[in-house]
mmCIF file of C-alpha atoms in Angstrom:
data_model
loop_
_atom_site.group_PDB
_atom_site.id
_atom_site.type_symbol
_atom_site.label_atom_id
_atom_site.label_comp_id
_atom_site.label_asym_id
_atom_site.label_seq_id
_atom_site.Cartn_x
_atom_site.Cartn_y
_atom_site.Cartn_z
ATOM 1 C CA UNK A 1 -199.853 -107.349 103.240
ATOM 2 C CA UNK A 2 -197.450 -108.343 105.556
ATOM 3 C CA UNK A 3 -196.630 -104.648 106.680
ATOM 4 C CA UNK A 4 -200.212 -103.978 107.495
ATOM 5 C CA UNK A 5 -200.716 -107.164 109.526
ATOM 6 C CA UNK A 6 -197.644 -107.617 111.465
ATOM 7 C CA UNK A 7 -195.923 -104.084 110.945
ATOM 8 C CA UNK A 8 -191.621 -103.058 110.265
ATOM 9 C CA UNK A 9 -189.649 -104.668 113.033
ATOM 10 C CA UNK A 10 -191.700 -107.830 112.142
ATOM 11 C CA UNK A 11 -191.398 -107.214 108.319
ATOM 12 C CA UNK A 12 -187.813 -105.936 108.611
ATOM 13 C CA UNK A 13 -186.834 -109.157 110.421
ATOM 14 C CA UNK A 14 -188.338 -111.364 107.739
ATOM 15 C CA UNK A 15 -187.013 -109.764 104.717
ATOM 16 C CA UNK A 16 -183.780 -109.523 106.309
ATOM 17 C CA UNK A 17 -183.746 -113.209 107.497
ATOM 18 C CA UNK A 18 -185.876 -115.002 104.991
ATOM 19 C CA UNK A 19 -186.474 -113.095 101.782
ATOM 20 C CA UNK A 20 -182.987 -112.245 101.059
ATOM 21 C CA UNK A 21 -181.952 -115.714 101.480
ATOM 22 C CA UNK A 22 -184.996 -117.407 99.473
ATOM 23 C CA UNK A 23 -184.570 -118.972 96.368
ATOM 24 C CA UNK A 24 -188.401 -118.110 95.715
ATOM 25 C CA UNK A 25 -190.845 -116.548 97.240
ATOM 26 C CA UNK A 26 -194.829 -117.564 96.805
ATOM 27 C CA UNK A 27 -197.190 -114.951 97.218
ATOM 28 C CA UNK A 28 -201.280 -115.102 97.737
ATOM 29 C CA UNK A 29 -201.842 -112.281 95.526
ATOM 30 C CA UNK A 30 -200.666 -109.934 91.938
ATOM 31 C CA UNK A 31 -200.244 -106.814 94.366
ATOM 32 C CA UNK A 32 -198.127 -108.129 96.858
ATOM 33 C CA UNK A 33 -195.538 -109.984 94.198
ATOM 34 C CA UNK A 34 -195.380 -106.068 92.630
ATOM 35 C CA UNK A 35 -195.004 -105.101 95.741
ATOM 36 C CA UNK A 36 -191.949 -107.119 96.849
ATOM 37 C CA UNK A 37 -190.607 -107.090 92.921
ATOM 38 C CA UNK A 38 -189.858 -103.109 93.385
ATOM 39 C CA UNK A 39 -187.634 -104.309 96.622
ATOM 40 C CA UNK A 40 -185.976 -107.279 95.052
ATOM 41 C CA UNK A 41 -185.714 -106.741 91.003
ATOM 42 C CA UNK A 42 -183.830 -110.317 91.057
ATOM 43 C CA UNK A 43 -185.638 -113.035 92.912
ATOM 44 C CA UNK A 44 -188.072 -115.137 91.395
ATOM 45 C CA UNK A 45 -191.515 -114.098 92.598
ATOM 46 C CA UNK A 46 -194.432 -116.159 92.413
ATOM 47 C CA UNK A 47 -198.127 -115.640 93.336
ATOM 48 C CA UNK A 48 -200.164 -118.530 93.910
ATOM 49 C CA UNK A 49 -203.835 -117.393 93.820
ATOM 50 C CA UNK A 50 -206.237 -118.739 96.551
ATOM 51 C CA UNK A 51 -207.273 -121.446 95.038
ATOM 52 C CA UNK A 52 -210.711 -122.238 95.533
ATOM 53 C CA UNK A 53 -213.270 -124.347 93.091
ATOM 54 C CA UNK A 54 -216.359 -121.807 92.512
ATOM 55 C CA UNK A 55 -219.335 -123.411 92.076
ATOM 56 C CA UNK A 56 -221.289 -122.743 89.161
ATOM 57 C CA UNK A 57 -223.630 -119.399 90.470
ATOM 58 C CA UNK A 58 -227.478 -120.103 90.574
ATOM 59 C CA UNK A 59 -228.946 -117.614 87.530
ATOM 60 C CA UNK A 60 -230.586 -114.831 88.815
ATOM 61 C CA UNK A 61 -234.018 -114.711 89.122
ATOM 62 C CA UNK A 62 -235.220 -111.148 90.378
ATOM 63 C CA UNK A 63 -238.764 -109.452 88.853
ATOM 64 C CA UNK A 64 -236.714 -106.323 89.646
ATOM 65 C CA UNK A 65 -233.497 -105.424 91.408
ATOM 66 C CA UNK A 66 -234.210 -104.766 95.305
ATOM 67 C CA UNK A 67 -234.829 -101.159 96.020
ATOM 68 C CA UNK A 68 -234.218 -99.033 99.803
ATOM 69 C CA UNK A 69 -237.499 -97.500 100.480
ATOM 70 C CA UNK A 70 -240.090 -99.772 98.005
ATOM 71 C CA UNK A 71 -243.114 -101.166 99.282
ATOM 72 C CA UNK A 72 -243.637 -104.383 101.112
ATOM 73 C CA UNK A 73 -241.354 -106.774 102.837
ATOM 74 C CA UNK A 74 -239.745 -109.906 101.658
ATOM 75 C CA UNK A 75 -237.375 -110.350 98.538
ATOM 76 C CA UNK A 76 -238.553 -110.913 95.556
ATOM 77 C CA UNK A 77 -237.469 -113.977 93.570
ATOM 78 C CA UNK A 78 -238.896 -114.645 90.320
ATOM 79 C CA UNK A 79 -241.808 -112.455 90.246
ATOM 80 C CA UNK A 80 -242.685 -113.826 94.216
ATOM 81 C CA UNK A 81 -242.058 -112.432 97.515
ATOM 82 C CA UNK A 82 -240.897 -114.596 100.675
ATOM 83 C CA UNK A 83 -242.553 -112.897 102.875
ATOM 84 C CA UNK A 84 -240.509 -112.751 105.955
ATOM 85 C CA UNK A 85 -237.188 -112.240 104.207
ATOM 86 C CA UNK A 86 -235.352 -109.201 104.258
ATOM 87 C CA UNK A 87 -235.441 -106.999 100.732
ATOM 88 C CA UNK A 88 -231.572 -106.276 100.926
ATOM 89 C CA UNK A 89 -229.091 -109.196 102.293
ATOM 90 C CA UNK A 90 -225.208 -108.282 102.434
ATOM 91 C CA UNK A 91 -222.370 -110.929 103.058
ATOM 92 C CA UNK A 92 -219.019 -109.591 104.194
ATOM 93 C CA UNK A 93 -216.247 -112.111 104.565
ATOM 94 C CA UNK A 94 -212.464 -111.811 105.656
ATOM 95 C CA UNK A 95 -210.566 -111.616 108.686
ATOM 96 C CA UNK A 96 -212.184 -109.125 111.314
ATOM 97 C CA UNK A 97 -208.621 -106.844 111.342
ATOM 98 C CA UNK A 98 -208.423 -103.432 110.961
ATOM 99 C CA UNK A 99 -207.518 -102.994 107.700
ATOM 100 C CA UNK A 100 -210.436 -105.225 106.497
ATOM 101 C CA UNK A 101 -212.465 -102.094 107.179
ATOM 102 C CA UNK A 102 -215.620 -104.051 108.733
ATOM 103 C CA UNK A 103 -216.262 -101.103 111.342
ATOM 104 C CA UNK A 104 -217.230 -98.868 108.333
ATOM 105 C CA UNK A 105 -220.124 -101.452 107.039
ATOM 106 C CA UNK A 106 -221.741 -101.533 110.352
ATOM 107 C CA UNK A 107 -221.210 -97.761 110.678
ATOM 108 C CA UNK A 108 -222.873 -97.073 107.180
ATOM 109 C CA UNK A 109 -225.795 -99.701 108.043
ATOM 110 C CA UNK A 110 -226.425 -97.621 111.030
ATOM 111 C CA UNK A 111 -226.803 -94.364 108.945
ATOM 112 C CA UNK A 112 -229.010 -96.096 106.758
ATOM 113 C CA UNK A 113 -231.015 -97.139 109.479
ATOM 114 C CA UNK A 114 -231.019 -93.623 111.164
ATOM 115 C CA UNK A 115 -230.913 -91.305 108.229
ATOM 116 C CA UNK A 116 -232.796 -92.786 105.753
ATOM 117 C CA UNK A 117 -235.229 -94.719 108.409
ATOM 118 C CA UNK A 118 -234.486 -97.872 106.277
ATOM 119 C CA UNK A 119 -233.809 -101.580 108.230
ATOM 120 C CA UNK A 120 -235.446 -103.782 105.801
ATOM 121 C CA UNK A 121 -231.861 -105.648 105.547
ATOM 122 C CA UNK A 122 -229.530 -108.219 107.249
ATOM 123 C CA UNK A 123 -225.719 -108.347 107.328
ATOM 124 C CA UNK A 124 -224.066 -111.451 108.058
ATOM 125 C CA UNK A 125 -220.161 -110.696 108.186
ATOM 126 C CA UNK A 126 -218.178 -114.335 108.095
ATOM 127 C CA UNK A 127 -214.978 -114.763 109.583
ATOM 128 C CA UNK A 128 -212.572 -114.340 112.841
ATOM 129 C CA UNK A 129 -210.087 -112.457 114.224
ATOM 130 C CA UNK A 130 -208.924 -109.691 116.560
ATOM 131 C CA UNK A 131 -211.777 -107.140 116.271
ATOM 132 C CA UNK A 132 -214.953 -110.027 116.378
ATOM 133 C CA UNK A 133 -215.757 -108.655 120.420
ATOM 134 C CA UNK A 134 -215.064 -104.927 119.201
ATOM 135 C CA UNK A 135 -217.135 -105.147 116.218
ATOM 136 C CA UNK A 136 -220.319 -106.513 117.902
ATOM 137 C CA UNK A 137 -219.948 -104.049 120.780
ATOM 138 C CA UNK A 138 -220.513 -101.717 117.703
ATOM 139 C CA UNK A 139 -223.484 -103.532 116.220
ATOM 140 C CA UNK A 140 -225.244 -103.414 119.963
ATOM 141 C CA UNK A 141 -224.218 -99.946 120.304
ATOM 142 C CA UNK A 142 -226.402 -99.348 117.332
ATOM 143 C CA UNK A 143 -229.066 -101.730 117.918
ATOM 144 C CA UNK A 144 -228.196 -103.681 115.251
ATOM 145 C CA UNK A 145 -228.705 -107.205 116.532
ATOM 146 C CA UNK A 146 -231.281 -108.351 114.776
ATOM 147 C CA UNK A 147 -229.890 -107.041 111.560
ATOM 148 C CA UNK A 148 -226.460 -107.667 111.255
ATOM 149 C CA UNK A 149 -224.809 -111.305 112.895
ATOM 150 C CA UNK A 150 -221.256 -111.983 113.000
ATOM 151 C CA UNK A 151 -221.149 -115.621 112.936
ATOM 152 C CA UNK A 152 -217.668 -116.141 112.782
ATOM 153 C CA UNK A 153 -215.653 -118.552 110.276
ATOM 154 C CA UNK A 154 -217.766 -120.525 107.537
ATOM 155 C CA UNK A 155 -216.261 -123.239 106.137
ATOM 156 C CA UNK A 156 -218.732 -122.538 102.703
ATOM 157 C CA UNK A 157 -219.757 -119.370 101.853
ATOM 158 C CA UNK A 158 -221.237 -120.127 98.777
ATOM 159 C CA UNK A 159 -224.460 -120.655 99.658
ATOM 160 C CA UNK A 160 -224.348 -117.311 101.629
ATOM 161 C CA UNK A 161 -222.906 -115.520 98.785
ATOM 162 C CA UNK A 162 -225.545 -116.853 96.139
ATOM 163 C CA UNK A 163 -228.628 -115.777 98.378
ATOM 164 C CA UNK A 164 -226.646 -112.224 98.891
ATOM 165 C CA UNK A 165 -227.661 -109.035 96.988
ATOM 166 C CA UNK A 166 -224.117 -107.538 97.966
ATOM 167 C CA UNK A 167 -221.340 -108.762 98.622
#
């Protein structure tokens, strides 16, 4: 969303200059060719999905779904619990902008923590940009260190994503 990331001198230049003079334009995405189809009805519009070779995803192999509030520690995995792993992992991953909306997972973990007295979980949230510093001033506002981690960019998420509970 080139509006949302750069906003409408910076969009109005580039339609102006290079939209109206393309002979096509690629797009990373359904929405955003719909999107610039409503503003030109005659140019040839293509997305071109990230492309991206998923790896096959490891079964799943849980006695029962993870639960806030049950009994014990670890995760359970096929009827066994690692001890010293949290019961509810979460991977975010995307650029750390604004409209990615990281602030409000860190802000809801905190409630959970505080309201519901529940920290058995870790966050890792993958990936770079211009709110990384403002977003882990947040997580040590909320003494959140040891719970959520902002790594920054991972080159394979995959294995990440397979160990996560939610994404």
């Amino acid at each position: 969303d080139y509006h949302a990331r750069y906003g409408r001198v910076r969009l109005w230049l580039t339609e102006k200059v290079i939209y109206r003079h393309a002979d096509v334009i690629l797009t990373n995405s359904d929405w955003i060719q719909t999107n610039l189809r409503r503003r030109y009805p005659d140019k040839r519009i293509v997305p071109i999905r990230n492309l991206i070779d998923l790896p096959a995803p490891p079964p799943l192999r849980f006695a029962s779904p993870p639960t806030l509030g049950g009994e014990g520690r670890g995760s359970e995995r096929g009827g066994e619990i690692e001890p010293d792993s949290p019961k509810l992992r979460i991977v975010s991953v995307g650029r750390l902008a604004p409209e990615k909306g990281h602030e409000y997972l860190i802000h809801a973990l905190d409630r959970l923590k505080a309201n519901f007295n529940f920290s058995d979980f870790t966050a890792t949230i993958l990936g770079n940009g211009e709110l990384k510093a403002e977003l882990g001033r947040l997580v040590e506002r909320y003494h959140l260190s040891e719970r959520i981690q902002l790594p920054g960019f991972c080159p394979d998420v995959f294995p990440l994503l397979s160990n996560a509970h939610l994404f």
